[in-house]
Coordinates of C-alpha atoms in Angstrom, one line a residue:
M18 CA -20.6 18.9 120.1
S19 CA -18.7 19.6 117.3
E20 CA -20.5 22.0 114.6
R21 CA -21.1 19.8 111.2
R22 CA -18.2 20.2 108.5
P23 CA -20.0 21.9 105.3
P24 CA -21.0 19.3 102.3
L25 CA -18.9 18.5 99.8
L26 CA -21.5 18.5 96.4
A27 CA -20.2 15.8 93.5
V28 CA -22.4 16.8 90.7
D29 CA -23.8 14.5 87.9
A30 CA -22.9 16.9 85.0
P31 CA -25.2 15.1 82.3
S32 CA -27.6 14.9 85.0
L33 CA -28.1 18.7 85.3
Y34 CA -27.1 20.1 81.8
F35 CA -29.7 17.7 80.4
R36 CA -32.2 19.3 82.8
A37 CA -31.2 22.9 81.7
F38 CA -31.3 22.1 78.0
H39 CA -35.4 20.6 78.4
G40 CA -35.7 22.7 81.4
I41 CA -35.4 26.6 79.3
P42 CA -36.6 26.9 76.0
E43 CA -33.9 28.1 73.3
K44 CA -35.4 30.1 72.1
A45 CA -34.8 32.3 75.6
A46 CA -31.2 32.0 75.9
Q47 CA -29.0 32.9 73.3
T48 CA -26.4 35.5 72.0
K49 CA -26.4 37.8 69.7
A50 CA -25.9 35.7 67.1
G51 CA -28.4 33.1 67.9
E52 CA -26.5 30.9 69.2
P53 CA -28.3 28.6 71.9
V54 CA -26.6 28.9 75.3
N55 CA -30.1 27.7 77.7
A56 CA -28.3 24.9 79.1
I57 CA -25.1 26.4 79.5
R58 CA -27.6 29.4 81.7
G59 CA -29.5 27.4 83.6
F60 CA -26.7 25.1 84.3
M61 CA -24.8 27.8 86.0
D62 CA -27.9 29.2 87.8
M63 CA -28.4 25.1 89.1
I64 CA -24.6 24.9 90.3
A65 CA -25.8 28.8 92.5
Q66 CA -28.4 28.0 93.6
L67 CA -27.3 25.0 94.8
I68 CA -24.1 26.9 96.7
R69 CA -26.5 29.4 97.9
T70 CA -28.4 26.9 99.8
R71 CA -26.3 23.7 100.9
R72 CA -23.0 26.3 101.5
P73 CA -20.4 23.4 100.5
D74 CA -17.0 23.6 101.0
R75 CA -16.1 21.5 98.4
L76 CA -17.4 20.9 94.9
I77 CA -17.5 18.3 91.6
C78 CA -18.8 17.5 88.5
A79 CA -18.3 14.6 87.6
L80 CA -18.7 13.5 83.4
D81 CA -18.9 10.9 81.7
A82 CA -15.7 10.0 80.0
S83 CA -17.6 6.5 78.6
W84 CA -21.0 7.5 78.7
R85 CA -21.4 3.3 77.7
P86 CA -18.1 1.3 79.4
A87 CA -17.3 -1.9 77.4
W88 CA -17.8 -3.9 80.6
R89 CA -21.3 -2.8 81.4
V90 CA -22.5 -3.6 77.6
E91 CA -20.4 -7.0 77.4
L92 CA -22.7 -7.9 80.5
V93 CA -25.3 -6.3 79.3
P94 CA -24.9 -5.6 75.7
S95 CA -28.4 -4.5 75.6
Y96 CA -27.4 -1.6 78.0
K97 CA -28.4 1.8 76.6
K98 CA -28.6 0.4 73.3
H99 CA -31.4 2.2 72.4
R100 CA -29.3 5.8 72.9
V101 CA -27.3 5.2 70.6
A102 CA -27.1 7.5 68.4
H103 CA -24.1 6.2 66.0
G104 CA -21.1 3.4 67.0
D105 CA -20.5 3.9 70.8
V106 CA -22.1 7.4 70.9
E107 CA -24.3 8.5 73.2
E108 CA -27.3 10.8 71.0
V109 CA -27.2 14.2 71.6
P110 CA -29.1 17.0 70.6
A111 CA -26.5 19.3 68.5
A112 CA -27.3 22.3 70.1
L113 CA -26.6 20.7 73.7
E114 CA -23.3 19.6 72.2
K115 CA -22.5 22.4 70.7
Q116 CA -22.8 24.4 74.4
V117 CA -20.5 21.7 76.2
P118 CA -17.3 22.4 75.9
V119 CA -17.9 26.5 76.3
L120 CA -20.1 24.5 79.9
L121 CA -16.3 23.5 81.0
D122 CA -14.2 26.4 80.0
V123 CA -16.6 27.9 82.7
L124 CA -16.0 25.6 85.2
A125 CA -12.8 26.0 84.9
A126 CA -12.7 29.7 84.9
V127 CA -14.9 30.2 88.6
G128 CA -12.2 27.1 89.9
I129 CA -15.1 23.9 90.1
P130 CA -12.9 21.0 88.6
A131 CA -15.1 18.7 86.0
F132 CA -13.2 15.7 85.1
G133 CA -14.3 11.7 84.3
V134 CA -12.2 9.1 83.7
D135 CA -12.0 6.1 81.3
G136 CA -14.0 3.4 81.1
Y137 CA -16.3 4.5 84.0
E138 CA -19.3 6.8 83.8
A139 CA -20.5 9.9 85.7
D140 CA -21.9 7.5 88.4
D141 CA -18.6 5.7 89.2
V142 CA -16.5 8.5 89.6
L143 CA -18.9 9.5 91.9
G144 CA -19.9 7.0 93.9
T145 CA -15.8 7.0 94.5
L146 CA -16.0 10.2 95.9
A147 CA -18.6 9.5 98.4
A148 CA -17.1 6.6 99.0
T149 CA -13.2 8.2 99.4
Q150 CA -14.2 11.8 100.1
P151 CA -14.5 13.1 103.2
A152 CA -17.7 13.3 105.1
P153 CA -20.6 14.7 104.4
V154 CA -20.7 14.2 101.1
E155 CA -24.3 15.5 99.4
V156 CA -24.4 13.8 95.6
V157 CA -26.6 16.1 93.1
S158 CA -27.8 13.5 90.4
G159 CA -31.7 13.7 88.6
D160 CA -30.6 9.7 88.2
R161 CA -32.1 8.0 91.1
D162 CA -29.8 4.8 90.3
L163 CA -27.4 6.6 92.4
F164 CA -30.5 5.9 95.7
Q165 CA -27.6 3.5 96.2
L166 CA -25.0 5.9 97.4
V167 CA -27.3 7.1 100.3
D168 CA -25.5 6.0 103.6
D169 CA -26.5 7.4 106.5
E170 CA -23.8 6.6 108.8
R171 CA -21.3 7.3 106.5
G172 CA -22.8 10.8 105.9
T173 CA -24.0 10.9 102.3
R174 CA -26.7 11.4 100.9
L175 CA -29.0 12.1 97.0
L176 CA -29.9 15.5 96.4
Y177 CA -32.4 13.9 94.2
C178 CA -33.3 16.7 91.0
G179 CA -35.7 14.8 88.8
R180 CA -38.1 17.9 90.0
G181 CA -35.6 20.1 89.9
V182 CA -33.3 22.2 91.7
A183 CA -35.6 23.9 93.2
K184 CA -37.8 20.5 94.7
L185 CA -34.8 18.9 95.8
E186 CA -35.0 15.7 97.2
D187 CA -33.2 15.5 100.6
A188 CA -32.5 11.8 100.7
D189 CA -31.7 9.2 103.6
D190 CA -32.0 5.9 103.7
T191 CA -35.5 6.9 105.3
L192 CA -37.0 8.5 102.5
V193 CA -35.3 6.2 99.9
R194 CA -37.6 3.3 101.7
Q195 CA -40.4 5.2 102.0
K196 CA -39.7 5.9 98.4
Y197 CA -39.2 2.3 97.3
G198 CA -39.8 -0.3 99.8
V199 CA -36.2 -1.3 100.1
P200 CA -32.6 -0.3 102.3
A201 CA -30.3 2.0 100.4
R202 CA -27.9 -0.1 100.7
W203 CA -30.5 -3.0 98.4
Y204 CA -31.3 -0.4 95.7
A205 CA -28.7 -1.9 93.1
D206 CA -30.7 -5.4 93.4
F207 CA -33.7 -3.5 93.6
A208 CA -32.7 -2.1 90.6
A209 CA -31.8 -5.5 89.0
M210 CA -34.5 -7.0 89.7
R211 CA -37.5 -5.0 88.9
G212 CA -35.1 -3.9 86.0
D213 CA -35.3 -0.2 84.0
P214 CA -36.1 0.5 79.6
S215 CA -34.5 4.0 79.8
D216 CA -31.6 2.1 80.6
G217 CA -32.2 -0.9 78.3
L218 CA -32.2 -3.2 81.6
P219 CA -35.3 -6.0 81.2
G220 CA -35.8 -6.7 84.7
V221 CA -37.0 -10.0 85.7
P222 CA -40.1 -10.8 83.8
G223 CA -43.8 -10.5 86.3
V224 CA -41.3 -8.9 88.8
G225 CA -42.7 -5.4 89.7
E226 CA -41.8 -3.1 91.9
K227 CA -43.8 -4.3 94.8
T228 CA -42.1 -8.1 94.6
A229 CA -38.9 -7.1 94.2
A230 CA -38.6 -5.0 97.5
R231 CA -41.4 -7.7 98.9
L232 CA -38.8 -10.7 98.1
I233 CA -35.0 -7.6 98.8
N234 CA -36.8 -7.5 102.8
R235 CA -37.7 -10.5 103.3
Y236 CA -34.4 -12.3 102.1
G237 CA -31.6 -10.1 100.9
G238 CA -29.9 -9.0 97.7
V239 CA -30.3 -10.9 94.2
E240 CA -27.3 -13.0 96.1
H241 CA -29.5 -13.8 99.0
I242 CA -32.8 -14.9 96.9
L243 CA -31.0 -16.8 94.4
A244 CA -29.4 -18.8 97.1
A245 CA -32.9 -19.4 99.3
L246 CA -34.4 -20.1 95.2
D247 CA -33.1 -24.4 96.4
D248 CA -35.3 -24.3 99.5
P249 CA -38.2 -25.7 99.0
D250 CA -39.5 -24.5 102.7
N251 CA -38.9 -20.7 101.7
G252 CA -42.1 -20.1 100.9
F253 CA -41.6 -19.2 97.2
A254 CA -45.0 -19.1 94.6
P255 CA -44.2 -22.0 92.1
G256 CA -44.0 -19.5 89.1
L257 CA -41.8 -16.5 91.0
R258 CA -39.6 -19.6 91.6
G259 CA -39.4 -20.3 87.9
K260 CA -38.6 -17.4 86.8
L261 CA -36.6 -15.9 89.1
K262 CA -34.4 -19.2 88.1
D263 CA -35.4 -18.7 84.7
S264 CA -33.1 -15.0 84.8
A265 CA -30.7 -15.8 87.7
E266 CA -28.1 -15.9 84.5
Y267 CA -29.0 -12.1 83.6
L268 CA -29.8 -10.9 87.1
G269 CA -25.8 -12.1 88.3
R270 CA -24.9 -9.9 85.1
A271 CA -27.6 -7.5 85.2
L272 CA -26.0 -6.9 89.1
P273 CA -22.1 -5.7 88.8
V274 CA -24.0 -2.9 85.8
C275 CA -26.4 -1.6 88.1
K276 CA -23.9 -1.0 90.5
V277 CA -22.5 2.1 90.5
A278 CA -18.1 1.3 91.8
L279 CA -16.6 2.7 94.2
D280 CA -13.4 2.0 93.3
V281 CA -12.1 4.4 89.7
K282 CA -9.1 6.0 90.5
L283 CA -9.4 9.8 90.2
P284 CA -7.0 12.3 88.7
G285 CA -5.8 14.9 91.2
F286 CA -8.0 17.6 91.7
D287 CA -8.5 20.0 94.8
A288 CA -12.3 20.4 95.4
T289 CA -12.1 23.4 98.2
L290 CA -14.4 25.4 96.8
P291 CA -13.4 29.1 95.5
K292 CA -14.9 32.1 97.1
A293 CA -14.0 34.0 93.7
P294 CA -13.0 33.2 89.9
Q295 CA -10.0 31.2 89.4
D296 CA -9.7 33.6 86.7
D297 CA -12.1 35.6 86.4
E298 CA -10.9 38.3 83.4
K299 CA -11.3 34.6 81.0
L300 CA -14.7 34.2 82.9
L301 CA -16.0 37.9 81.9
E302 CA -14.6 37.1 77.8
L303 CA -17.3 33.9 78.6
A304 CA -20.2 35.2 80.2
E305 CA -19.8 38.8 76.8
R306 CA -19.0 35.7 74.0
W307 CA -21.5 33.5 75.3
N308 CA -24.6 36.3 77.0
L309 CA -24.4 34.7 80.2
A310 CA -23.2 38.3 82.2
G311 CA -26.7 37.3 84.4
S312 CA -26.1 34.4 85.6
A313 CA -21.9 34.7 85.8
R314 CA -22.9 37.0 88.4
R315 CA -25.4 34.6 90.0
L316 CA -22.7 32.3 90.3
V317 CA -19.8 35.2 91.1
D318 CA -22.4 36.3 94.2
A319 CA -23.2 32.4 95.3
L320 CA -18.8 32.0 95.5
A321 CA -18.3 34.9 97.7
G322 CA -21.5 33.9 100.0
P323 CA -24.4 36.1 101.7
S324 CA -21.6 38.5 103.9
D325 CA -20.0 39.8 100.5
Q326 CA -22.7 39.8 97.4
G327 CA -22.3 42.3 94.5
A328 CA -18.3 41.6 95.0
P329 CA -17.2 43.2 91.8
L330 CA -16.3 40.4 88.6
R331 CA -13.5 41.8 87.4
G332 CA -12.7 42.5 83.9

């Protein structure tokens, strides 16, 4: 029996750096000049921990090139509307916004690819990686929408960090069923019916998680449920039948919004996880300038692996 290949870690970078920013007080992680680096330090430490514990041979960080894609807004105009600062720009704390370019410089110095694709969110990049890259693939995110990517047969799992990287939920299809009562392949349909206020998706009035799960388990996805409405023998309560019929147009538009794209044209990349920083002089420079020495050391040690801890960061 062949040994299981190490996984590709496909990391939802915005999910992790937002979590780091809000989880570490700004005053606890600053430069000598008082500039906050809490998001950078926290992100670096989370990546180091993931490398130590998951032992991947490949790692990619996905970014939001288009945080609120026009094609999703055209389908559901309320999509993420409440989180817009101005125009079509996401409301991001200024102290975090200033840290993101530095964080990307750190990843480049280490040799970890980080990219987004115009017209798509990080979720879509992650979905395409899960669908196209050699298995196993472990998607790392605190976004529950990505439960839809779990695929036991293909070897795709979600490392859900809703409670932090230290308390990851290693999600297979069984765990998704336990949490939501539906198989992972129907999670997007479940989310479209249930709705998600955090994304500006209203859902079907009067249909919560339990009703959505019950309908999916009986009929299948949204298309199957709507098709079943026309059969008087299918056992819908009159009130529920009416709510679903009234929401049919909305569901037709919301489902593609909730579904993660699996066919995004990705740029060229080398996902191979380096054993040492690609540019250790640049990493040393960043560590000194931004007071990141401890986090840089932990990340370098994680890259080196358990047999080579403490390899010097040359400068």
